[in-house]
Amino acid sequence: MTERRKRDFVSIPDFSTEELYETLDLAADLKSGREAGRPLAGKTLAMIFTKSSTRTRVSFEAGMFQLGGHALFLSSRDIQLGRGEPIRDTARVLSRYVDGIMIRTFAQEDVEQLAQFGSIPVINGLTDLLHPCQIMADVMTIRENFGSDLSGVKVAWIGDGNNMANSWLNAAHRLGFELRLAFPEGFEPDEEILQRARSSTTVVTTSDPREAALGADVITTDVWASMGQEEEADARARAFTGYMVDDAIMDAGTERAIFLHCLPAHRGEEVSEEVFEGSRSRVFDQAENRLHVQKAIMLRLMAG
Ligand code: CP
Ligand code: NVA
């Protein structure tokens, strides 16, 4: 008998295009209540956090409970990892107790090391480089609005070339939609991720937010200072002057354009109050979809 190699979800390209669509379809079934039962009964997910979280923590914990399993919240303040125990040791120890690990931390390399040394699936709950679970929820929200075929959809990213922008590039790479990114000089996304996306789909880059939004069906942004960049907040606010997604930017999109934001949002900075609370905003559907899509990811990785 050949042993099944465990799978991880540390970045969107870990899943093939077909696997991504299957996961998104399963998430839609879970949301509609078509998939029930307790497929993860008796299983435990360890959730390691070295950064704050509302959505990721609660949606993974509630999702695991809904699937019949159990989730363990492990703050780096409390576990030995925070006192310097190596990731590779943590990975091997946790692999003896639990059935999967979700981690939110700074370095992508730490998540990859956890996946390399652990014998159980590892899910990336955000790093400085990537936020793959969030983008899966965002893509699910796009499908709910525009249908399941993403090929004709244009997505505009307005803001920092951060973990969200990089994961949008990875999603465009696998799913083939057009991505239009506006960022100021010095705030570019990861070059390697950008080039890979360019090899498989149309990626437009500009420093003009309006140009990026022109003809877009989805206009999305994120905070200008991510977790860990708090001290740069003032300098970043200056660098991102003119990057607020307001009604004028939304009007540059198509008639059907929707607004997405992973949250937490800073009204009056990267998004205006009017857009955030307006009829084109889908931010709370998007937040809800974290729950459904992560349940689908956990099922794919941890069931059976
Ligand atoms: N969007 C998101 O990941 O939110 P949290 O930081 O609250 O988990
Ligand atoms: N880019 C943000 C996303 C928060 C969900 C951060 O990393 O803080």
PDB file of C-alpha atoms and ligand atoms in Angstrom:
ATOM      1  CA  MET A   1       0.000   0.000   0.000  1.00  0.00           C
ATOM      2  CA  THR A   2       1.396   3.462  -0.862  1.00  0.00           C
ATOM      3  CA  GLU A   3       1.237   6.007   1.911  1.00  0.00           C
ATOM      4  CA  ARG A   4      -0.760   9.133   1.045  1.00  0.00           C
ATOM      5  CA  ARG A   5       1.501  12.188   1.287  1.00  0.00           C
ATOM      6  CA  LYS A   6      -0.043  14.807   3.510  1.00  0.00           C
ATOM      7  CA  ARG A   7      -1.052  18.061   1.838  1.00  0.00           C
ATOM      8  CA  ASP A   8      -0.687  21.652   3.043  1.00  0.00           C
ATOM      9  CA  PHE A   9      -2.256  24.972   2.153  1.00  0.00           C
ATOM     10  CA  VAL A  10       0.527  27.466   2.725  1.00  0.00           C
ATOM     11  CA  SER A  11      -0.101  29.322  -0.540  1.00  0.00           C
ATOM     12  CA  ILE A  12      -2.831  29.271  -3.197  1.00  0.00           C
ATOM     13  CA  PRO A  13      -0.685  27.485  -5.826  1.00  0.00           C
ATOM     14  CA  ASP A  14      -0.396  24.514  -3.432  1.00  0.00           C
ATOM     15  CA  PHE A  15      -3.758  23.560  -4.969  1.00  0.00           C
ATOM     16  CA  SER A  16      -4.196  22.983  -8.687  1.00  0.00           C
ATOM     17  CA  THR A  17      -6.801  25.025 -10.557  1.00  0.00           C
ATOM     18  CA  GLU A  18      -9.140  22.043 -10.410  1.00  0.00           C
ATOM     19  CA  GLU A  19      -8.581  21.597  -6.677  1.00  0.00           C
ATOM     20  CA  LEU A  20      -9.238  25.286  -6.060  1.00  0.00           C
ATOM     21  CA  TYR A  21     -12.545  25.104  -7.931  1.00  0.00           C
ATOM     22  CA  GLU A  22     -13.519  21.895  -6.097  1.00  0.00           C
ATOM     23  CA  THR A  23     -12.752  23.624  -2.789  1.00  0.00           C
ATOM     24  CA  LEU A  24     -14.781  26.697  -3.758  1.00  0.00           C
ATOM     25  CA  ASP A  25     -17.701  24.503  -4.889  1.00  0.00           C
ATOM     26  CA  LEU A  26     -17.561  22.576  -1.621  1.00  0.00           C
ATOM     27  CA  ALA A  27     -17.534  25.858   0.315  1.00  0.00           C
ATOM     28  CA  ALA A  28     -20.706  26.916  -1.530  1.00  0.00           C
ATOM     29  CA  ASP A  29     -22.337  23.566  -0.684  1.00  0.00           C
ATOM     30  CA  LEU A  30     -21.366  23.943   2.963  1.00  0.00           C
ATOM     31  CA  LYS A  31     -22.799  27.453   3.024  1.00  0.00           C
ATOM     32  CA  SER A  32     -26.095  26.274   1.557  1.00  0.00           C
ATOM     33  CA  GLY A  33     -26.289  23.471   4.100  1.00  0.00           C
ATOM     34  CA  ARG A  34     -26.021  20.748   1.451  1.00  0.00           C
ATOM     35  CA  GLU A  35     -23.030  19.175   3.231  1.00  0.00           C
ATOM     36  CA  ALA A  36     -23.608  18.339   6.875  1.00  0.00           C
ATOM     37  CA  GLY A  37     -22.570  15.699   9.379  1.00  0.00           C
ATOM     38  CA  ARG A  38     -19.457  15.540  11.523  1.00  0.00           C
ATOM     39  CA  PRO A  39     -16.709  14.555   9.066  1.00  0.00           C
ATOM     40  CA  LEU A  40     -13.917  15.769  11.373  1.00  0.00           C
ATOM     41  CA  ALA A  41     -15.241  14.091  14.543  1.00  0.00           C
ATOM     42  CA  GLY A  42     -12.388  13.181  16.855  1.00  0.00           C
ATOM     43  CA  LYS A  43      -9.923  15.476  15.057  1.00  0.00           C
ATOM     44  CA  THR A  44      -8.084  18.448  16.507  1.00  0.00           C
ATOM     45  CA  LEU A  45      -6.746  21.563  14.800  1.00  0.00           C
ATOM     46  CA  ALA A  46      -3.940  23.446  16.581  1.00  0.00           C
ATOM     47  CA  MET A  47      -4.128  27.178  15.841  1.00  0.00           C
ATOM     48  CA  ILE A  48      -0.855  29.038  16.444  1.00  0.00           C
ATOM     49  CA  PHE A  49      -1.048  32.830  16.537  1.00  0.00           C
ATOM     50  CA  THR A  50       1.903  35.192  16.838  1.00  0.00           C
ATOM     51  CA  LYS A  51      -0.259  38.079  15.564  1.00  0.00           C
ATOM     52  CA  SER A  52      -3.749  39.321  16.487  1.00  0.00           C
ATOM     53  CA  SER A  53      -6.909  38.035  14.834  1.00  0.00           C
ATOM     54  CA  THR A  54     -10.672  38.238  15.014  1.00  0.00           C
ATOM     55  CA  ARG A  55     -11.946  36.593  11.821  1.00  0.00           C
ATOM     56  CA  THR A  56      -9.273  33.940  11.336  1.00  0.00           C
ATOM     57  CA  ARG A  57      -9.373  32.730  14.903  1.00  0.00           C
ATOM     58  CA  VAL A  58     -13.137  32.655  15.280  1.00  0.00           C
ATOM     59  CA  SER A  59     -13.924  31.252  11.811  1.00  0.00           C
ATOM     60  CA  PHE A  60     -11.425  28.411  12.110  1.00  0.00           C
ATOM     61  CA  GLU A  61     -12.539  27.566  15.647  1.00  0.00           C
ATOM     62  CA  ALA A  62     -16.259  27.716  14.844  1.00  0.00           C
ATOM     63  CA  GLY A  63     -15.685  25.891  11.551  1.00  0.00           C
ATOM     64  CA  MET A  64     -13.820  23.073  13.221  1.00  0.00           C
ATOM     65  CA  PHE A  65     -16.598  22.717  15.814  1.00  0.00           C
ATOM     66  CA  GLN A  66     -19.257  22.656  13.081  1.00  0.00           C
ATOM     67  CA  LEU A  67     -17.403  19.824  11.333  1.00  0.00           C
ATOM     68  CA  GLY A  68     -17.423  17.797  14.543  1.00  0.00           C
ATOM     69  CA  GLY A  69     -13.814  18.483  15.513  1.00  0.00           C
ATOM     70  CA  HIS A  70     -12.000  20.534  18.085  1.00  0.00           C
ATOM     71  CA  ALA A  71      -9.725  23.599  17.763  1.00  0.00           C
ATOM     72  CA  LEU A  72      -6.948  24.590  20.154  1.00  0.00           C
ATOM     73  CA  PHE A  73      -5.977  28.264  20.351  1.00  0.00           C
ATOM     74  CA  LEU A  74      -2.231  28.540  20.938  1.00  0.00           C
ATOM     75  CA  SER A  75      -0.915  32.056  21.465  1.00  0.00           C
ATOM     76  CA  SER A  76       2.834  32.352  20.991  1.00  0.00           C
ATOM     77  CA  ARG A  77       2.792  34.212  24.304  1.00  0.00           C
ATOM     78  CA  ASP A  78       1.843  30.975  26.040  1.00  0.00           C
ATOM     79  CA  ILE A  79       3.578  28.179  24.133  1.00  0.00           C
ATOM     80  CA  GLN A  80       7.315  27.453  24.160  1.00  0.00           C
ATOM     81  CA  LEU A  81       7.625  28.629  20.537  1.00  0.00           C
ATOM     82  CA  GLY A  82       7.417  32.159  21.934  1.00  0.00           C
ATOM     83  CA  ARG A  83      10.402  31.387  24.193  1.00  0.00           C
ATOM     84  CA  GLY A  84      12.507  30.174  21.307  1.00  0.00           C
ATOM     85  CA  GLU A  85      11.635  26.503  20.872  1.00  0.00           C
ATOM     86  CA  PRO A  86      12.417  25.812  17.198  1.00  0.00           C
ATOM     87  CA  ILE A  87       9.592  25.594  14.672  1.00  0.00           C
ATOM     88  CA  ARG A  88      10.864  22.212  13.505  1.00  0.00           C
ATOM     89  CA  ASP A  89      10.565  20.792  17.021  1.00  0.00           C
ATOM     90  CA  THR A  90       7.134  22.335  17.527  1.00  0.00           C
ATOM     91  CA  ALA A  91       6.065  20.782  14.193  1.00  0.00           C
ATOM     92  CA  ARG A  92       7.152  17.286  15.187  1.00  0.00           C
ATOM     93  CA  VAL A  93       5.640  17.469  18.662  1.00  0.00           C
ATOM     94  CA  LEU A  94       2.264  18.823  17.528  1.00  0.00           C
ATOM     95  CA  SER A  95       2.151  16.171  14.787  1.00  0.00           C
ATOM     96  CA  ARG A  96       2.013  13.538  17.563  1.00  0.00           C
ATOM     97  CA  TYR A  97      -1.066  15.130  19.179  1.00  0.00           C
ATOM     98  CA  VAL A  98      -3.262  16.824  16.607  1.00  0.00           C
ATOM     99  CA  ASP A  99      -4.491  16.340  13.030  1.00  0.00           C
ATOM    100  CA  GLY A 100      -3.761  19.727  11.496  1.00  0.00           C
ATOM    101  CA  ILE A 101      -2.113  23.071  12.251  1.00  0.00           C
ATOM    102  CA  MET A 102      -3.238  26.535  11.266  1.00  0.00           C
ATOM    103  CA  ILE A 103      -0.628  29.236  11.841  1.00  0.00           C
ATOM    104  CA  ARG A 104      -0.637  33.025  11.645  1.00  0.00           C
ATOM    105  CA  THR A 105       2.808  34.519  11.913  1.00  0.00           C
ATOM    106  CA  PHE A 106       5.376  36.882  10.383  1.00  0.00           C
ATOM    107  CA  ALA A 107       7.756  34.855   8.201  1.00  0.00           C
ATOM    108  CA  GLN A 108       6.440  32.687   5.381  1.00  0.00           C
ATOM    109  CA  GLU A 109       9.563  30.525   5.888  1.00  0.00           C
ATOM    110  CA  ASP A 110       8.305  29.607   9.368  1.00  0.00           C
ATOM    111  CA  VAL A 111       5.054  28.282   7.913  1.00  0.00           C
ATOM    112  CA  GLU A 112       6.959  26.362   5.269  1.00  0.00           C
ATOM    113  CA  GLN A 113       9.255  24.878   7.893  1.00  0.00           C
ATOM    114  CA  LEU A 114       6.259  23.847   9.966  1.00  0.00           C
ATOM    115  CA  ALA A 115       4.842  22.116   6.880  1.00  0.00           C
ATOM    116  CA  GLN A 116       8.176  20.511   6.067  1.00  0.00           C
ATOM    117  CA  PHE A 117       8.810  19.081   9.542  1.00  0.00           C
ATOM    118  CA  GLY A 118       5.204  18.333  10.484  1.00  0.00           C
ATOM    119  CA  SER A 119       3.588  15.122   9.324  1.00  0.00           C
ATOM    120  CA  ILE A 120       0.108  16.689   9.379  1.00  0.00           C
ATOM    121  CA  PRO A 121      -1.500  19.326   7.120  1.00  0.00           C
ATOM    122  CA  VAL A 122      -0.471  22.940   7.721  1.00  0.00           C
ATOM    123  CA  ILE A 123      -2.708  25.880   6.764  1.00  0.00           C
ATOM    124  CA  ASN A 124      -1.414  29.429   6.388  1.00  0.00           C
ATOM    125  CA  GLY A 125      -3.629  31.816   8.365  1.00  0.00           C
ATOM    126  CA  LEU A 126      -1.569  34.863   7.215  1.00  0.00           C
ATOM    127  CA  THR A 127       2.095  35.742   6.984  1.00  0.00           C
ATOM    128  CA  ASP A 128       3.841  38.955   5.974  1.00  0.00           C
ATOM    129  CA  LEU A 129       3.979  37.482   2.451  1.00  0.00           C
ATOM    130  CA  LEU A 130       0.597  35.778   1.937  1.00  0.00           C
ATOM    131  CA  HIS A 131      -3.008  35.469   3.131  1.00  0.00           C
ATOM    132  CA  PRO A 132      -4.352  32.552   1.061  1.00  0.00           C
ATOM    133  CA  CYS A 133      -7.471  31.668   3.106  1.00  0.00           C
ATOM    134  CA  GLN A 134      -8.669  35.260   2.853  1.00  0.00           C
ATOM    135  CA  ILE A 135      -8.325  35.336  -0.910  1.00  0.00           C
ATOM    136  CA  MET A 136     -10.237  32.041  -1.179  1.00  0.00           C
ATOM    137  CA  ALA A 137     -13.100  33.735   0.699  1.00  0.00           C
ATOM    138  CA  ASP A 138     -12.801  36.757  -1.579  1.00  0.00           C
ATOM    139  CA  VAL A 139     -12.964  34.590  -4.704  1.00  0.00           C
ATOM    140  CA  MET A 140     -15.976  32.778  -3.246  1.00  0.00           C
ATOM    141  CA  THR A 141     -17.656  36.177  -2.784  1.00  0.00           C
ATOM    142  CA  ILE A 142     -16.880  37.113  -6.392  1.00  0.00           C
ATOM    143  CA  ARG A 143     -18.479  33.883  -7.622  1.00  0.00           C
ATOM    144  CA  GLU A 144     -21.588  34.594  -5.541  1.00  0.00           C
ATOM    145  CA  ASN A 145     -21.935  37.936  -7.299  1.00  0.00           C
ATOM    146  CA  PHE A 146     -20.836  37.163 -10.845  1.00  0.00           C
ATOM    147  CA  GLY A 147     -21.258  33.404 -11.293  1.00  0.00           C
ATOM    148  CA  SER A 148     -18.832  30.561 -10.935  1.00  0.00           C
ATOM    149  CA  ASP A 149     -16.822  31.239 -14.107  1.00  0.00           C
ATOM    150  CA  LEU A 150     -14.168  33.787 -13.215  1.00  0.00           C
ATOM    151  CA  SER A 151     -12.615  34.161 -16.654  1.00  0.00           C
ATOM    152  CA  GLY A 152     -14.449  37.385 -17.565  1.00  0.00           C
ATOM    153  CA  VAL A 153     -13.995  39.091 -14.189  1.00  0.00           C
ATOM    154  CA  LYS A 154     -11.566  41.973 -13.692  1.00  0.00           C
ATOM    155  CA  VAL A 155     -10.226  42.625 -10.204  1.00  0.00           C
ATOM    156  CA  ALA A 156      -8.556  45.892  -9.154  1.00  0.00           C
ATOM    157  CA  TRP A 157      -6.238  46.047  -6.147  1.00  0.00           C
ATOM    158  CA  ILE A 158      -5.666  49.584  -4.837  1.00  0.00           C
ATOM    159  CA  GLY A 159      -3.008  49.918  -2.144  1.00  0.00           C
ATOM    160  CA  ASP A 160      -0.025  48.232  -0.589  1.00  0.00           C
ATOM    161  CA  GLY A 161       1.739  45.393  -2.418  1.00  0.00           C
ATOM    162  CA  ASN A 162       1.328  43.353   0.747  1.00  0.00           C
ATOM    163  CA  ASN A 163       0.283  39.812   1.724  1.00  0.00           C
ATOM    164  CA  MET A 164      -3.193  40.385   0.264  1.00  0.00           C
ATOM    165  CA  ALA A 165      -1.865  41.729  -3.049  1.00  0.00           C
ATOM    166  CA  ASN A 166       0.533  38.782  -3.334  1.00  0.00           C
ATOM    167  CA  SER A 167      -2.248  36.288  -2.723  1.00  0.00           C
ATOM    168  CA  TRP A 168      -4.450  38.043  -5.296  1.00  0.00           C
ATOM    169  CA  LEU A 169      -1.604  37.532  -7.762  1.00  0.00           C
ATOM    170  CA  ASN A 170      -1.455  33.849  -6.846  1.00  0.00           C
ATOM    171  CA  ALA A 171      -5.210  33.514  -7.326  1.00  0.00           C
ATOM    172  CA  ALA A 172      -5.038  35.254 -10.709  1.00  0.00           C
ATOM    173  CA  HIS A 173      -2.196  32.915 -11.665  1.00  0.00           C
ATOM    174  CA  ARG A 174      -4.251  29.800 -10.922  1.00  0.00           C
ATOM    175  CA  LEU A 175      -7.744  31.026 -11.842  1.00  0.00           C
ATOM    176  CA  GLY A 176      -6.944  33.225 -14.836  1.00  0.00           C
ATOM    177  CA  PHE A 177      -8.878  36.417 -14.109  1.00  0.00           C
ATOM    178  CA  GLU A 178      -7.441  39.842 -15.006  1.00  0.00           C
ATOM    179  CA  LEU A 179      -5.795  41.647 -12.105  1.00  0.00           C
ATOM    180  CA  ARG A 180      -5.103  45.398 -12.129  1.00  0.00           C
ATOM    181  CA  LEU A 181      -2.884  46.644  -9.302  1.00  0.00           C
ATOM    182  CA  ALA A 182      -2.260  50.235  -8.228  1.00  0.00           C
ATOM    183  CA  PHE A 183       0.493  50.847  -5.665  1.00  0.00           C
ATOM    184  CA  PRO A 184       2.881  53.741  -4.995  1.00  0.00           C
ATOM    185  CA  GLU A 185       6.571  53.385  -5.806  1.00  0.00           C
ATOM    186  CA  GLY A 186       8.323  51.495  -3.021  1.00  0.00           C
ATOM    187  CA  PHE A 187       5.226  49.416  -2.153  1.00  0.00           C
ATOM    188  CA  GLU A 188       5.431  46.820  -4.932  1.00  0.00           C
ATOM    189  CA  PRO A 189       4.182  43.250  -4.502  1.00  0.00           C
ATOM    190  CA  ASP A 190       6.668  40.386  -4.442  1.00  0.00           C
ATOM    191  CA  GLU A 191       8.540  40.368  -7.780  1.00  0.00           C
ATOM    192  CA  GLU A 192       8.661  36.580  -8.196  1.00  0.00           C
ATOM    193  CA  ILE A 193       4.936  36.200  -7.457  1.00  0.00           C
ATOM    194  CA  LEU A 194       4.150  39.063  -9.852  1.00  0.00           C
ATOM    195  CA  GLN A 195       6.164  37.511 -12.692  1.00  0.00           C
ATOM    196  CA  ARG A 196       4.603  34.096 -12.177  1.00  0.00           C
ATOM    197  CA  ALA A 197       1.101  35.610 -12.391  1.00  0.00           C
ATOM    198  CA  ARG A 198       2.138  37.539 -15.534  1.00  0.00           C
ATOM    199  CA  SER A 199       3.175  34.261 -17.145  1.00  0.00           C
ATOM    200  CA  SER A 200      -0.402  32.972 -17.022  1.00  0.00           C
ATOM    201  CA  THR A 201      -2.812  35.926 -17.025  1.00  0.00           C
ATOM    202  CA  THR A 202      -3.165  39.664 -17.640  1.00  0.00           C
ATOM    203  CA  VAL A 203      -1.693  41.713 -14.809  1.00  0.00           C
ATOM    204  CA  VAL A 204      -1.717  45.505 -15.160  1.00  0.00           C
ATOM    205  CA  THR A 205       0.401  47.560 -12.734  1.00  0.00           C
ATOM    206  CA  THR A 206       0.143  51.306 -12.301  1.00  0.00           C
ATOM    207  CA  SER A 207       0.587  54.001  -9.667  1.00  0.00           C
ATOM    208  CA  ASP A 208      -2.791  55.525 -10.604  1.00  0.00           C
ATOM    209  CA  PRO A 209      -5.707  54.082  -8.571  1.00  0.00           C
ATOM    210  CA  ARG A 210      -8.259  55.321 -11.108  1.00  0.00           C
ATOM    211  CA  GLU A 211      -6.476  53.585 -13.954  1.00  0.00           C
ATOM    212  CA  ALA A 212      -6.517  50.313 -12.024  1.00  0.00           C
ATOM    213  CA  ALA A 213     -10.215  50.671 -11.211  1.00  0.00           C
ATOM    214  CA  LEU A 214     -11.202  51.461 -14.799  1.00  0.00           C
ATOM    215  CA  GLY A 215     -13.523  48.709 -16.053  1.00  0.00           C
ATOM    216  CA  ALA A 216     -13.022  46.574 -12.929  1.00  0.00           C
ATOM    217  CA  ASP A 217     -15.830  44.403 -11.529  1.00  0.00           C
ATOM    218  CA  VAL A 218     -14.189  44.054  -8.136  1.00  0.00           C
ATOM    219  CA  ILE A 219     -12.363  46.878  -6.399  1.00  0.00           C
ATOM    220  CA  THR A 220     -10.499  45.899  -3.280  1.00  0.00           C
ATOM    221  CA  THR A 221      -8.002  47.304  -0.841  1.00  0.00           C
ATOM    222  CA  ASP A 222      -6.472  46.741   2.591  1.00  0.00           C
ATOM    223  CA  VAL A 223      -4.894  48.734   5.400  1.00  0.00           C
ATOM    224  CA  TRP A 224      -1.828  50.782   4.496  1.00  0.00           C
ATOM    225  CA  ALA A 225       0.127  49.555   7.544  1.00  0.00           C
ATOM    226  CA  SER A 226      -0.146  45.831   8.156  1.00  0.00           C
ATOM    227  CA  MET A 227       0.449  44.041  11.440  1.00  0.00           C
ATOM    228  CA  GLY A 228       4.081  44.558  12.399  1.00  0.00           C
ATOM    229  CA  GLN A 229       4.304  47.864  10.485  1.00  0.00           C
ATOM    230  CA  GLU A 230       2.610  50.028  13.110  1.00  0.00           C
ATOM    231  CA  GLU A 231       5.659  52.299  13.459  1.00  0.00           C
ATOM    232  CA  GLU A 232       5.561  53.077   9.736  1.00  0.00           C
ATOM    233  CA  ALA A 233       1.908  54.134   9.871  1.00  0.00           C
ATOM    234  CA  ASP A 234       2.486  57.893   9.473  1.00  0.00           C
ATOM    235  CA  ALA A 235       5.005  57.546   6.646  1.00  0.00           C
ATOM    236  CA  ARG A 236       2.721  55.082   4.909  1.00  0.00           C
ATOM    237  CA  ALA A 237      -0.310  57.365   5.272  1.00  0.00           C
ATOM    238  CA  ARG A 238       1.709  60.027   3.414  1.00  0.00           C
ATOM    239  CA  ALA A 239       2.859  57.576   0.723  1.00  0.00           C
ATOM    240  CA  PHE A 240      -0.710  56.389   0.096  1.00  0.00           C
ATOM    241  CA  THR A 241      -2.230  59.853  -0.278  1.00  0.00           C
ATOM    242  CA  GLY A 242      -4.809  59.628  -3.089  1.00  0.00           C
ATOM    243  CA  TYR A 243      -5.275  55.877  -2.667  1.00  0.00           C
ATOM    244  CA  MET A 244      -8.550  55.951  -0.722  1.00  0.00           C
ATOM    245  CA  VAL A 245     -11.263  53.886  -2.427  1.00  0.00           C
ATOM    246  CA  ASP A 246     -14.124  56.376  -2.592  1.00  0.00           C
ATOM    247  CA  ASP A 247     -17.233  56.697  -4.746  1.00  0.00           C
ATOM    248  CA  ALA A 248     -15.228  58.253  -7.595  1.00  0.00           C
ATOM    249  CA  ILE A 249     -12.926  55.217  -7.696  1.00  0.00           C
ATOM    250  CA  MET A 250     -15.910  52.847  -7.503  1.00  0.00           C
ATOM    251  CA  ASP A 251     -17.590  54.771 -10.356  1.00  0.00           C
ATOM    252  CA  ALA A 252     -14.547  54.036 -12.538  1.00  0.00           C
ATOM    253  CA  GLY A 253     -15.443  50.352 -12.272  1.00  0.00           C
ATOM    254  CA  THR A 254     -18.210  48.613 -14.188  1.00  0.00           C
ATOM    255  CA  GLU A 255     -21.863  49.174 -13.358  1.00  0.00           C
ATOM    256  CA  ARG A 256     -21.911  45.895 -11.452  1.00  0.00           C
ATOM    257  CA  ALA A 257     -18.700  46.642  -9.509  1.00  0.00           C
ATOM    258  CA  ILE A 258     -18.474  45.476  -5.899  1.00  0.00           C
ATOM    259  CA  PHE A 259     -16.127  46.534  -3.098  1.00  0.00           C
ATOM    260  CA  LEU A 260     -14.168  44.023  -1.016  1.00  0.00           C
ATOM    261  CA  HIS A 261     -11.919  44.487   2.038  1.00  0.00           C
ATOM    262  CA  CYS A 262     -10.477  41.684   4.159  1.00  0.00           C
ATOM    263  CA  LEU A 263     -11.014  43.734   7.362  1.00  0.00           C
ATOM    264  CA  PRO A 264     -10.216  45.231   9.764  1.00  0.00           C
ATOM    265  CA  ALA A 265     -10.742  48.471   7.797  1.00  0.00           C
ATOM    266  CA  HIS A 266      -9.769  52.045   8.528  1.00  0.00           C
ATOM    267  CA  ARG A 267     -12.583  54.246   7.276  1.00  0.00           C
ATOM    268  CA  GLY A 268     -11.332  57.580   6.004  1.00  0.00           C
ATOM    269  CA  GLU A 269      -7.938  56.062   5.127  1.00  0.00           C
ATOM    270  CA  GLU A 270      -7.908  53.256   2.552  1.00  0.00           C
ATOM    271  CA  VAL A 271     -11.719  53.329   2.114  1.00  0.00           C
ATOM    272  CA  SER A 272     -14.347  56.036   2.530  1.00  0.00           C
ATOM    273  CA  GLU A 273     -17.230  55.573   4.959  1.00  0.00           C
ATOM    274  CA  GLU A 274     -19.653  55.826   1.991  1.00  0.00           C
ATOM    275  CA  VAL A 275     -18.065  52.984   0.056  1.00  0.00           C
ATOM    276  CA  PHE A 276     -17.592  50.775   3.117  1.00  0.00           C
ATOM    277  CA  GLU A 277     -21.225  51.122   4.186  1.00  0.00           C
ATOM    278  CA  GLY A 278     -22.646  51.555   0.672  1.00  0.00           C
ATOM    279  CA  SER A 279     -24.680  49.257  -1.569  1.00  0.00           C
ATOM    280  CA  ARG A 280     -21.630  48.059  -3.512  1.00  0.00           C
ATOM    281  CA  SER A 281     -19.833  46.806  -0.412  1.00  0.00           C
ATOM    282  CA  ARG A 282     -19.757  43.036   0.169  1.00  0.00           C
ATOM    283  CA  VAL A 283     -17.330  43.064   3.086  1.00  0.00           C
ATOM    284  CA  PHE A 284     -19.517  41.155   5.546  1.00  0.00           C
ATOM    285  CA  ASP A 285     -20.413  38.419   3.028  1.00  0.00           C
ATOM    286  CA  GLN A 286     -16.682  38.224   2.410  1.00  0.00           C
ATOM    287  CA  ALA A 287     -15.982  37.899   6.146  1.00  0.00           C
ATOM    288  CA  GLU A 288     -18.674  35.209   6.474  1.00  0.00           C
ATOM    289  CA  ASN A 289     -17.170  33.276   3.593  1.00  0.00           C
ATOM    290  CA  ARG A 290     -13.960  32.769   5.566  1.00  0.00           C
ATOM    291  CA  LEU A 291     -15.931  30.249   7.636  1.00  0.00           C
ATOM    292  CA  HIS A 292     -17.271  28.275   4.670  1.00  0.00           C
ATOM    293  CA  VAL A 293     -14.133  28.230   2.581  1.00  0.00           C
ATOM    294  CA  GLN A 294     -11.895  27.261   5.487  1.00  0.00           C
ATOM    295  CA  LYS A 295     -14.245  24.410   6.362  1.00  0.00           C
ATOM    296  CA  ALA A 296     -13.822  23.242   2.757  1.00  0.00           C
ATOM    297  CA  ILE A 297     -10.030  23.561   3.006  1.00  0.00           C
ATOM    298  CA  MET A 298      -9.956  21.627   6.298  1.00  0.00           C
ATOM    299  CA  LEU A 299     -12.160  18.901   4.807  1.00  0.00           C
ATOM    300  CA  ARG A 300      -9.895  18.579   1.785  1.00  0.00           C
ATOM    301  CA  LEU A 301      -6.791  18.332   3.958  1.00  0.00           C
ATOM    302  CA  MET A 302      -7.956  16.588   7.101  1.00  0.00           C
ATOM    303  CA  ALA A 303     -10.942  14.341   6.312  1.00  0.00           C
ATOM    304  CA  GLY A 304     -10.603  10.633   5.622  1.00  0.00           C
TER     305      GLY A 304
HETATM  306  N1   CP B   1      -9.156  39.352   7.564  1.00  0.00           N
HETATM  307  C1   CP B   1      -8.559  38.752   8.596  1.00  0.00           C
HETATM  308  O1   CP B   1      -7.683  37.865   8.434  1.00  0.00           O
HETATM  309  O2   CP B   1      -8.989  39.176   9.800  1.00  0.00           O
HETATM  310  P1   CP B   1      -8.365  38.869  11.218  1.00  0.00           P
HETATM  311  O3   CP B   1      -7.027  39.574  11.267  1.00  0.00           O
HETATM  312  O4   CP B   1      -9.347  39.413  12.191  1.00  0.00           O
HETATM  313  O5   CP B   1      -8.181  37.391  11.360  1.00  0.00           O
HETATM  314  N1  NVA B   2      -2.463  43.135   5.426  1.00  0.00           N
HETATM  315  C1  NVA B   2      -3.109  42.999   6.693  1.00  0.00           C
HETATM  316  C2  NVA B   2      -4.201  41.974   6.628  1.00  0.00           C
HETATM  317  C3  NVA B   2      -4.964  41.775   7.904  1.00  0.00           C
HETATM  318  C4  NVA B   2      -6.019  40.724   7.805  1.00  0.00           C
HETATM  319  C5  NVA B   2      -2.085  42.594   7.744  1.00  0.00           C
HETATM  320  O1  NVA B   2      -1.209  41.774   7.431  1.00  0.00           O
HETATM  321  O2  NVA B   2      -2.127  43.103   8.848  1.00  0.00           O
END
